[in-house]
Amino acid sequence: MAAPTYPLTMPTSPAYKTSRWALQRRTNITQSPFTGNQQVAEYDFALWTTELNLPPMNRESASAWQAFLLQLHGKRGTFLLGDPDAKNPRGVVTGTVTLDAGVSIGDYEVQLNSATQASTSNMVRAGDYLQIGGGSAAKLHMICADASSDSNGDFTVQIEPSIKAAGSSGASVVLSSAQGVFRLSNDLVGWDANEVSVYGITLACIEAL
């Protein structure tokens, strides 16, 4: 029998009871014991992490999640995931959005184009997400400043974290239900159940590169 093909499709029901999202970075700081002066080095490490808590559910609902977790083979497997509370962007952009220029690893700005929305304010809003790439190449970023389009429908978007994979001009960008590729943070997977077969499941995940 063939091994699972990744990224897997995550079950959609029931919706998460709570979710906690964070961006994990790596820095190093040295401080003089005499003057207190500090020097900080920032490394390229910047990965999304999340903890997802599912509501109590019966065995019928839990079975799909059990199968999903086991097919991930611990930290080996991957799946697509986005912030469940930010699926709908607050900006006014609609239709197809593409990269107006190529992006390189380390970029904190992306040039986007929406040909049908020239000279429009609040195309995207700070705190919304965007996705560059799809499938196993999907990368999730947060928009960090509102942006408006010029007369050609072009607009510059500030993002965090920086670009992690080069992209070509014309590549599609996803703003609604943006996702990235994640894996479990632990090789041990499990669930809880009580005497009336009510199940509880919590997933700790980290972005996959």
mmCIF file with all atom_site columns, C-alpha atoms in Angstrom, residues 30-39:
data_model
loop_
_atom_site.group_PDB
_atom_site.id
_atom_site.type_symbol
_atom_site.label_atom_id
_atom_site.label_alt_id
_atom_site.label_comp_id
_atom_site.label_asym_id
_atom_site.label_entity_id
_atom_site.label_seq_id
_atom_site.pdbx_PDB_ins_code
_atom_site.Cartn_x
_atom_site.Cartn_y
_atom_site.Cartn_z
_atom_site.occupancy
_atom_site.B_iso_or_equiv
_atom_site.pdbx_formal_charge
_atom_site.auth_seq_id
_atom_site.auth_comp_id
_atom_site.auth_asym_id
_atom_site.auth_atom_id
_atom_site.pdbx_PDB_model_num
ATOM 1  C CA . THR A 1 30 ? 25.236 40.030 24.153 1.00 0.00 ? 30 THR A CA 1
ATOM 2  C CA . GLN A 1 31 ? 25.456 42.702 26.834 1.00 0.00 ? 31 GLN A CA 1
ATOM 3  C CA . SER A 1 32 ? 28.495 44.388 28.302 1.00 0.00 ? 32 SER A CA 1
ATOM 4  C CA . PRO A 1 33 ? 28.696 43.776 32.074 1.00 0.00 ? 33 PRO A CA 1
ATOM 5  C CA . PHE A 1 34 ? 30.371 47.188 32.415 1.00 0.00 ? 34 PHE A CA 1
ATOM 6  C CA . THR A 1 35 ? 28.298 49.560 30.274 1.00 0.00 ? 35 THR A CA 1
ATOM 7  C CA . GLY A 1 36 ? 25.101 47.615 29.646 1.00 0.00 ? 36 GLY A CA 1
ATOM 8  C CA . ASN A 1 37 ? 25.492 48.203 25.909 1.00 0.00 ? 37 ASN A CA 1
ATOM 9  C CA . GLN A 1 38 ? 23.791 45.492 23.900 1.00 0.00 ? 38 GLN A CA 1
ATOM 10 C CA . GLN A 1 39 ? 24.430 43.899 20.521 1.00 0.00 ? 39 GLN A CA 1
#
